[in-house]
Coordinates of C-alpha atoms and ligand atoms in Angstrom, one line a residue:
M1 CA 20.7 -10.1 -10.8
I2 CA 17.0 -10.5 -10.0
E3 CA 14.7 -10.5 -13.0
Y4 CA 11.0 -9.6 -13.0
Y5 CA 8.4 -11.9 -14.6
S6 CA 4.7 -11.4 -15.3
T7 CA 2.2 -13.4 -13.3
N8 CA 0.4 -14.1 -16.6
L9 CA 3.7 -15.7 -17.9
N10 CA 3.3 -14.2 -21.3
A11 CA 5.5 -11.1 -21.3
P12 CA 9.3 -10.8 -21.5
R13 CA 11.2 -10.6 -18.3
T14 CA 12.8 -7.3 -17.3
D15 CA 14.9 -5.7 -14.7
L16 CA 13.6 -3.5 -11.9
A17 CA 14.0 -0.4 -14.1
G18 CA 11.7 -1.9 -16.8
A19 CA 9.2 -3.1 -14.2
L20 CA 9.1 0.4 -12.6
L21 CA 8.7 2.3 -15.8
Q22 CA 6.1 -0.1 -17.3
G23 CA 3.9 -0.6 -14.3
Q24 CA 1.8 -3.4 -15.7
A25 CA 3.3 -6.1 -17.9
S26 CA 2.3 -6.2 -21.6
D27 CA 0.2 -9.3 -21.0
K28 CA -1.8 -7.5 -18.3
G29 CA 0.0 -9.5 -15.6
L30 CA 1.8 -8.1 -12.6
Y31 CA 5.6 -8.1 -12.3
M32 CA 7.1 -10.3 -9.6
P33 CA 10.8 -10.9 -8.7
S34 CA 11.9 -14.2 -10.2
E35 CA 13.3 -15.1 -6.8
V36 CA 12.8 -13.6 -3.3
P37 CA 16.4 -12.7 -2.2
A38 CA 17.4 -14.3 1.1
F39 CA 18.7 -11.9 3.8
A40 CA 22.4 -11.9 4.3
P41 CA 23.4 -14.5 6.9
D42 CA 24.2 -11.9 9.6
F43 CA 21.4 -9.5 8.6
L44 CA 18.9 -10.4 11.4
K45 CA 21.7 -10.0 14.0
R46 CA 22.5 -6.5 12.6
A47 CA 18.9 -5.4 12.1
R48 CA 18.3 -4.4 15.7
D49 CA 20.9 -1.6 15.5
M50 CA 20.1 -0.4 12.0
A51 CA 18.3 2.9 11.4
F52 CA 15.2 2.6 9.1
P53 CA 16.8 4.2 6.0
A54 CA 19.9 1.9 6.1
M55 CA 17.6 -1.1 6.6
A56 CA 15.5 -0.1 3.6
A57 CA 18.6 0.5 1.5
E58 CA 19.9 -3.0 2.3
I59 CA 16.6 -4.8 1.7
L60 CA 15.7 -2.9 -1.5
G61 CA 19.3 -3.2 -2.7
A62 CA 18.8 -7.0 -3.3
Y63 CA 15.9 -6.2 -5.6
A64 CA 17.6 -3.4 -7.4
Q65 CA 20.9 -5.0 -8.4
G66 CA 22.2 -3.7 -11.7
V67 CA 19.8 -0.7 -11.6
F68 CA 20.8 1.3 -8.6
T69 CA 24.1 1.2 -6.7
P70 CA 24.2 0.8 -2.9
A71 CA 25.2 4.4 -2.6
Q72 CA 22.3 5.6 -4.8
L73 CA 19.9 3.5 -2.7
A74 CA 21.3 4.9 0.5
E75 CA 20.7 8.4 -0.8
I76 CA 17.1 7.6 -2.0
C77 CA 16.2 6.0 1.3
E78 CA 17.8 8.6 3.6
D79 CA 15.8 11.2 1.7
A80 CA 12.5 9.2 1.5
Y81 CA 12.4 8.0 5.1
N82 CA 13.0 11.1 7.1
F83 CA 10.1 10.4 9.6
P84 CA 9.7 8.1 12.6
V85 CA 8.0 4.7 12.7
P86 CA 6.5 4.6 16.2
L87 CA 6.0 1.2 17.9
E88 CA 3.4 1.6 20.6
K89 CA 2.8 -1.0 23.3
V90 CA -0.9 -1.5 23.9
Q91 CA -1.0 -4.6 26.1
D92 CA 1.5 -7.2 27.1
K93 CA 3.2 -8.5 23.9
R94 CA 0.7 -6.6 21.7
F95 CA 1.9 -3.6 19.8
V96 CA 0.7 -1.1 17.2
M97 CA 3.1 0.1 14.5
R98 CA 2.1 3.6 13.4
L99 CA 2.8 4.0 9.7
D100 CA 1.2 7.4 9.6
Q101 CA 4.1 9.9 10.2
G102 CA 4.8 10.6 6.5
P103 CA 3.6 13.8 4.7
T104 CA 0.2 12.5 3.9
A105 CA -0.4 10.5 7.1
S106 CA -1.0 7.0 5.6
F107 CA 1.3 4.0 5.0
K108 CA 1.1 4.7 1.3
D109 CA 3.9 7.3 1.8
F110 CA 6.5 4.6 2.3
A111 CA 6.1 3.1 -1.2
A112 CA 5.2 6.3 -3.0
R113 CA 8.2 8.2 -1.6
F114 CA 10.6 5.4 -2.7
M115 CA 9.0 5.3 -6.1
G116 CA 9.1 9.0 -6.7
R117 CA 12.8 9.1 -6.1
A118 CA 13.6 5.9 -8.0
L119 CA 11.6 6.9 -11.0
G120 CA 13.1 10.4 -10.9
R121 CA 16.6 9.0 -11.2
L122 CA 15.7 6.6 -14.0
V123 CA 14.1 9.4 -16.0
Q124 CA 17.0 11.8 -15.4
S125 CA 19.6 9.2 -16.5
K126 CA 17.6 8.6 -19.7
G127 CA 17.1 12.3 -20.3
S128 CA 13.4 11.6 -20.9
E129 CA 10.2 13.1 -19.3
L130 CA 7.3 11.4 -17.8
L131 CA 3.7 12.3 -17.1
I132 CA 2.2 10.3 -14.2
L133 CA -1.6 10.0 -14.4
T134 CA -3.3 8.8 -11.2
A135 CA -7.0 8.3 -10.5
T136 CA -7.7 8.3 -6.8
S137 CA -10.5 8.0 -4.3
G138 CA -8.3 9.6 -1.7
D139 CA -5.1 8.3 -0.1
T140 CA -3.2 7.1 -3.2
G141 CA -3.5 10.4 -5.0
S142 CA -2.2 12.5 -2.1
A143 CA 0.7 10.1 -1.4
V144 CA 1.8 10.0 -5.0
A145 CA 1.4 13.8 -5.5
H146 CA 3.6 14.5 -2.5
A147 CA 6.1 11.9 -3.4
F148 CA 6.7 13.3 -6.9
L149 CA 6.5 16.9 -5.9
G150 CA 9.6 18.7 -7.3
V151 CA 11.0 15.7 -9.0
P152 CA 12.7 16.9 -12.2
G153 CA 11.5 15.4 -15.4
I154 CA 8.2 14.2 -14.0
R155 CA 4.9 15.8 -13.9
V156 CA 1.8 14.5 -12.1
L157 CA -1.8 14.8 -12.9
V158 CA -4.3 13.5 -10.3
L159 CA -8.0 12.9 -11.1
F160 CA -10.5 12.6 -8.3
P161 CA -14.3 12.4 -8.2
T162 CA -15.7 15.8 -7.3
G163 CA -17.9 15.0 -4.3
E164 CA -16.2 11.9 -3.1
V165 CA -13.0 12.9 -1.3
S166 CA -12.9 14.6 2.0
D167 CA -11.9 18.3 2.2
R168 CA -8.6 17.3 3.8
Q169 CA -7.8 14.7 1.2
R170 CA -8.6 17.2 -1.6
K171 CA -6.4 19.9 -0.1
Q172 CA -3.5 17.4 0.1
M173 CA -3.7 17.3 -3.7
T174 CA -4.7 20.8 -4.8
T175 CA -2.4 22.9 -2.7
L176 CA 0.9 21.6 -3.9
G177 CA 1.4 23.4 -7.3
N178 CA 4.8 23.1 -8.9
N179 CA 4.8 19.9 -11.1
V180 CA 1.6 18.6 -9.5
A181 CA -1.8 19.4 -11.0
A182 CA -5.3 18.1 -9.9
I183 CA -8.6 17.8 -11.7
S184 CA -11.9 17.3 -10.1
V185 CA -14.0 15.1 -12.3
D186 CA -17.8 15.3 -12.1
G187 CA -18.3 11.6 -11.8
K188 CA -17.4 8.6 -9.7
F189 CA -13.9 7.1 -9.0
D190 CA -14.6 4.6 -11.7
D191 CA -15.1 7.4 -14.2
C192 CA -11.7 8.8 -13.3
Q193 CA -10.1 5.4 -13.6
A194 CA -11.7 4.9 -17.0
L195 CA -10.4 8.3 -18.3
V196 CA -6.9 7.4 -17.2
K197 CA -7.0 3.9 -18.6
R198 CA -8.2 5.2 -22.0
A199 CA -5.5 7.8 -22.1
F200 CA -2.9 5.0 -21.6
A201 CA -4.3 3.1 -24.5
D202 CA -4.6 6.1 -26.8
P203 CA -2.0 6.1 -29.6
D204 CA -2.5 9.8 -30.1
L205 CA -1.0 10.4 -26.6
K206 CA 2.1 8.2 -27.1
G207 CA 4.3 11.3 -27.3
L208 CA 3.3 12.4 -23.7
N209 CA 5.2 9.4 -22.1
L210 CA 2.4 8.5 -19.8
S211 CA 3.1 6.3 -16.8
S212 CA 1.2 5.3 -13.7
A213 CA 1.9 5.0 -10.0
N214 CA -1.0 2.8 -9.0
S215 CA -0.7 -0.3 -6.8
I216 CA -0.1 -2.6 -9.7
N217 CA 3.5 -1.2 -10.0
I218 CA 6.1 -3.3 -8.2
G219 CA 7.6 -0.1 -6.9
R220 CA 4.5 0.4 -4.8
L221 CA 5.1 -3.0 -3.2
L222 CA 8.8 -3.7 -2.4
P223 CA 9.3 -0.8 0.0
Q224 CA 6.4 -2.2 2.1
S225 CA 8.5 -5.2 3.1
V226 CA 10.9 -3.0 5.2
Y227 CA 8.8 -1.9 8.2
Y228 CA 7.9 -5.6 9.0
V229 CA 11.6 -6.3 9.6
Y230 CA 12.1 -3.0 11.4
A231 CA 9.2 -3.7 13.9
A232 CA 10.2 -7.3 14.5
S233 CA 13.9 -6.4 15.1
R234 CA 12.9 -3.9 17.7
L235 CA 10.3 -6.0 19.5
A236 CA 11.6 -9.6 19.3
D237 CA 14.8 -11.5 19.4
I238 CA 14.6 -12.3 15.7
A239 CA 18.4 -13.1 15.5
A240 CA 17.6 -16.1 17.8
G241 CA 14.6 -17.1 15.6
E242 CA 11.8 -15.7 17.9
K243 CA 8.7 -15.5 15.7
V244 CA 6.1 -12.7 15.6
V245 CA 2.6 -12.3 14.4
F246 CA 1.5 -9.4 12.2
S247 CA -2.0 -8.3 11.7
V248 CA -2.6 -6.3 8.4
P249 CA -5.7 -4.4 7.5
S250 CA -6.1 -5.3 3.8
G251 CA -7.8 -4.0 0.7
N252 CA -5.6 -4.5 -2.4
F253 CA -3.2 -6.7 -0.4
G254 CA -0.1 -4.8 -1.3
D255 CA 0.8 -4.0 2.3
L256 CA 0.4 -7.7 3.3
M257 CA 2.5 -8.8 0.2
G258 CA 5.3 -6.7 1.5
G259 CA 5.3 -8.7 4.7
V260 CA 5.2 -12.0 2.9
L261 CA 8.3 -11.0 0.9
S262 CA 10.2 -10.4 4.1
Y263 CA 9.0 -13.7 5.5
R264 CA 10.3 -15.4 2.4
S265 CA 13.6 -13.6 2.8
G266 CA 14.0 -15.1 6.3
L267 CA 12.0 -13.0 8.8
P268 CA 10.7 -15.3 11.5
V269 CA 6.9 -14.9 11.3
A270 CA 4.5 -17.3 13.0
R271 CA 1.5 -16.1 11.2
F272 CA -0.1 -13.2 9.3
V273 CA -3.6 -12.0 10.1
A274 CA -5.1 -10.8 6.8
A275 CA -8.0 -8.7 8.1
T276 CA -10.6 -7.3 5.7
N277 CA -13.8 -5.3 6.1
A278 CA -17.1 -6.7 4.7
N279 CA -15.3 -7.1 1.4
D280 CA -14.5 -10.7 2.3
E281 CA -13.5 -12.3 -0.9
V282 CA -10.1 -13.4 0.4
P283 CA -11.3 -14.9 3.8
R284 CA -13.8 -16.9 1.7
F285 CA -11.2 -17.9 -0.8
L286 CA -9.0 -19.3 2.1
A287 CA -12.0 -21.0 3.7
T288 CA -13.4 -22.6 0.6
G289 CA -10.7 -22.7 -2.0
T290 CA -13.0 -21.0 -4.4
Y291 CA -12.4 -17.4 -5.4
Q292 CA -15.3 -15.0 -6.2
K293 CA -14.8 -11.3 -6.5
I294 CA -17.3 -8.9 -5.1
E295 CA -18.9 -6.5 -7.6
P296 CA -19.6 -3.7 -6.9
S297 CA -17.4 -3.5 -3.8
R298 CA -19.2 -3.0 -0.4
E299 CA -19.0 0.4 1.2
C300 CA -17.5 0.3 4.7
I301 CA -16.1 2.9 7.1
S302 CA -12.6 1.6 6.5
N303 CA -13.1 3.0 3.0
A304 CA -9.5 2.6 1.7
M305 CA -10.2 -1.2 1.9
N306 CA -13.4 -1.2 -0.1
V307 CA -11.9 -3.5 -2.7
G308 CA -13.9 -6.4 -4.2
H309 CA -11.1 -7.8 -6.4
P310 CA -7.6 -7.1 -4.9
S311 CA -5.0 -6.4 -7.5
N312 CA -2.2 -8.1 -5.6
L313 CA -4.0 -11.4 -5.1
A314 CA -2.4 -12.7 -8.3
R315 CA 1.0 -12.1 -6.8
L316 CA 0.1 -14.0 -3.6
V317 CA -1.2 -16.9 -5.6
A318 CA 2.0 -16.9 -7.7
L319 CA 4.2 -17.0 -4.6
Y320 CA 2.3 -20.1 -3.4
G321 CA 2.8 -21.9 -6.7
G322 CA -0.5 -21.0 -8.5
R323 CA -1.6 -18.8 -11.3
M324 CA -4.5 -16.3 -11.3
D325 CA -5.2 -13.9 -14.2
E326 CA -6.3 -10.3 -14.0
T327 CA -10.0 -11.3 -14.0
G328 CA -9.6 -13.5 -11.0
H329 CA -9.7 -16.8 -12.9
I330 CA -7.4 -19.4 -11.3
H331 CA -5.5 -21.4 -14.0
Q332 CA -3.5 -23.3 -11.4
A333 CA -4.4 -23.7 -7.8
P334 CA -1.9 -22.4 -5.2
D335 CA -0.8 -24.5 -2.3
M336 CA -3.9 -23.9 -0.2
E337 CA -2.6 -25.8 2.8
A338 CA 0.5 -23.6 3.0
L339 CA -1.7 -20.5 2.5
R340 CA -3.9 -21.5 5.4
R341 CA -0.9 -22.2 7.6
D342 CA 0.7 -18.8 7.0
F343 CA -2.5 -16.7 6.9
F344 CA -5.4 -16.3 9.2
S345 CA -7.9 -14.3 7.1
V346 CA -10.9 -12.8 8.7
S347 CA -13.7 -10.3 7.8
I348 CA -14.6 -7.6 10.3
S349 CA -18.0 -5.8 10.1
D350 CA -18.3 -2.0 10.5
E351 CA -20.1 -2.6 13.8
E352 CA -17.2 -4.6 15.2
T353 CA -14.8 -2.1 13.8
K354 CA -16.5 0.7 15.7
A355 CA -16.9 -1.3 18.9
T356 CA -13.2 -2.3 18.8
L357 CA -12.0 1.2 18.2
A358 CA -14.1 2.4 21.2
R359 CA -13.1 -0.4 23.5
V360 CA -9.4 -0.2 22.8
Y361 CA -9.5 3.5 23.5
R362 CA -11.5 3.0 26.7
E363 CA -9.3 0.3 28.1
T364 CA -5.9 1.5 26.9
Q365 CA -6.2 5.1 25.7
V366 CA -4.6 4.0 22.4
M367 CA -6.4 5.8 19.6
L368 CA -7.0 3.8 16.4
E369 CA -8.7 4.7 13.2
P370 CA -11.1 2.4 11.3
H371 CA -8.4 0.6 9.3
G372 CA -6.2 -0.1 12.2
S373 CA -9.3 -1.2 14.2
V374 CA -10.0 -3.8 11.6
G375 CA -6.4 -5.0 12.1
W376 CA -6.8 -5.1 15.9
A377 CA -10.1 -7.0 15.8
G378 CA -8.5 -9.5 13.4
L379 CA -5.7 -10.2 15.9
E380 CA -8.2 -10.6 18.7
R381 CA -10.1 -13.1 16.5
L382 CA -6.9 -15.1 15.9
N383 CA -6.2 -15.2 19.7
E384 CA -9.7 -16.5 20.3
V385 CA -9.7 -19.2 17.6
D386 CA -6.1 -20.3 18.4
P387 CA -5.2 -19.5 22.0
S388 CA -1.6 -20.7 21.5
S389 CA -1.1 -17.6 19.2
R390 CA -1.2 -15.4 22.4
A391 CA 2.4 -16.5 23.2
Y392 CA 3.8 -14.5 20.2
T393 CA 4.8 -10.9 20.2
S394 CA 2.0 -9.4 17.9
I395 CA 2.1 -6.3 15.9
V396 CA -0.9 -4.6 14.3
L397 CA -0.2 -2.2 11.4
E398 CA -2.0 1.1 11.9
T399 CA -2.1 2.3 8.3
A400 CA -3.4 5.9 8.7
H401 CA -3.5 8.7 11.2
P402 CA -6.8 9.0 13.2
A403 CA -7.0 12.6 12.0
K404 CA -7.6 11.4 8.5
F405 CA -10.9 10.0 9.6
P406 CA -12.0 12.6 12.3
A407 CA -15.8 12.0 12.0
E408 CA -15.6 8.2 12.2
V409 CA -13.2 8.3 15.2
K410 CA -15.1 11.0 17.0
A411 CA -18.4 9.0 16.6
C412 CA -16.7 6.1 18.4
I413 CA -14.9 7.8 21.3
N414 CA -16.3 11.3 21.4
V415 CA -12.8 12.8 21.2
E416 CA -11.5 14.8 18.3
P417 CA -8.2 13.3 17.0
P418 CA -5.4 15.8 17.2
L419 CA -3.9 16.9 13.9
P420 CA -0.4 15.6 13.1
P421 CA 2.1 18.4 11.9
S422 CA 1.8 17.0 8.4
L423 CA -1.9 17.9 8.2
E424 CA -1.7 21.3 10.0
G425 CA -2.2 24.5 8.1
L426 CA -3.9 22.8 5.1
E427 CA -7.0 24.9 5.7
D428 CA -5.2 28.2 4.8
K429 CA -3.3 27.1 1.7
P430 CA -4.7 28.3 -1.6
E431 CA -6.1 25.6 -3.9
V432 CA -5.6 25.3 -7.6
C433 CA -7.7 22.7 -9.3
G434 CA -9.2 22.1 -12.7
R435 CA -12.7 20.7 -13.1
M436 CA -14.3 18.8 -15.9
D437 CA -17.1 16.4 -16.6
A438 CA -16.2 12.7 -17.3
S439 CA -15.8 13.2 -21.1
Y440 CA -12.8 11.6 -22.6
E441 CA -12.7 14.0 -25.5
A442 CA -12.4 17.0 -23.1
F443 CA -9.7 15.1 -21.0
K444 CA -7.7 14.3 -24.1
A445 CA -7.9 17.9 -25.4
H446 CA -6.7 19.1 -22.0
L447 CA -3.7 16.7 -22.0
Q448 CA -2.8 17.7 -25.6
K449 CA -3.0 21.4 -24.7
E450 CA -1.2 21.4 -21.3
Y451 CA 1.4 18.7 -21.7
R452 CA 2.6 18.9 -25.3
Ligands
PLP1 C1 -4.6 1.7 1.0 C2 -5.0 1.5 2.4 C3 -5.2 0.3 3.0 C4 -5.2 -1.0 2.3 O1 -3.9 -1.4 1.8 P1 -3.7 -2.5 0.7 O2 -2.2 -2.5 0.4 O3 -4.5 -2.0 -0.4 O4 -4.2 -3.8 1.3 C5 -5.4 0.2 4.4 N1 -5.5 1.3 5.1 C6 -5.3 2.6 4.6 C7 -5.5 3.7 5.5 C8 -5.1 2.7 3.2 O5 -4.9 4.0 2.7

């Protein structure tokens, strides 16, 4: 059975259930599997013919031994992954994988939907109840809210900063009802985050069984390893060892970590492009060996990647033999040579992001949005710096639907992105939403009154 250890090495090991329910380890470290399970010997041969949910159940099954049976995982994954994963050819050997067909039109649906169902089962088998608190600046809150909608035994409360989410993002959180509530906080994202963190640490609220579904939770990471295998199995002869290149637009580096896990399990990957916006702390780290977080983070049009200190970096460092604590301090250096071999990390400016989005549309009619455009520009940069990389089948992860960023996309190509079915009809749904200022006392009183 795979155990989960804390990257700070100062908390007891646990199984997947413990890691999912706790989120963060007691020593403030992140849970990591004690070993990355190798794919079954014939798995890469079978992969090409496997449907996405079956592939997910097999890959996640190795991480969930002793916690979920294969039959339970098959049910969870059939239910969670009921939408397509389009692979779109853009140019010879270059593809876009669209991870935007879930209910909230970003790749965050993949992990959130697994986690909602997995936590729901754990809570039910224990007969307990859980209140999930989530602070969000947009995409996470809507993905988590949709994923936990209607799950028995779990209630969700999402906090978002009043003026700082788009109408579309807000409506994805305020029109659900049922076990999902939303509060608009007159403050910044950081204020929402501070309220949630204080509530977790407040002994008076212990009885509420608070939990979190933020990107620190290992449940928000493992499911993101599946679509790498899916794409490679469809586009390359991975059973014969043919290697592929992935380009991943990155902020907290959870998406990329998913790919790295599959690589460690045996997926033939030539290289990962870790593409960031102007928040370039990771490209600099790889170039110089010195890590320096960016505070405050820089505002870019690929706003879901405005992260100055990625929470998953400690996990990447751990996989490469080093140790980094939650503040970003490196206690033991990772194998920098291996990191530089496996990752090409590059920072893409807003200007280049817009120019790439416009050029790709003009030349190929493929519509990207700002995050995917950062990924595409990153791949182009790799191909320039290392022309031999052009020989590989290359896959850029498009992490959101263009209609989530209509103004930015229209400014580049002068075309309004068409709405996917998941975002249609939002305008007409009634909203229910609380509102408060960023006072902890008021927030605490609300929790004690509404969730006793
Ligand atoms: C969250 C998000 C990202 C960044 O993913 P990480 O796992 O944090 O690196 C990229 N694009 C979109 C659209 C997102 O919502």
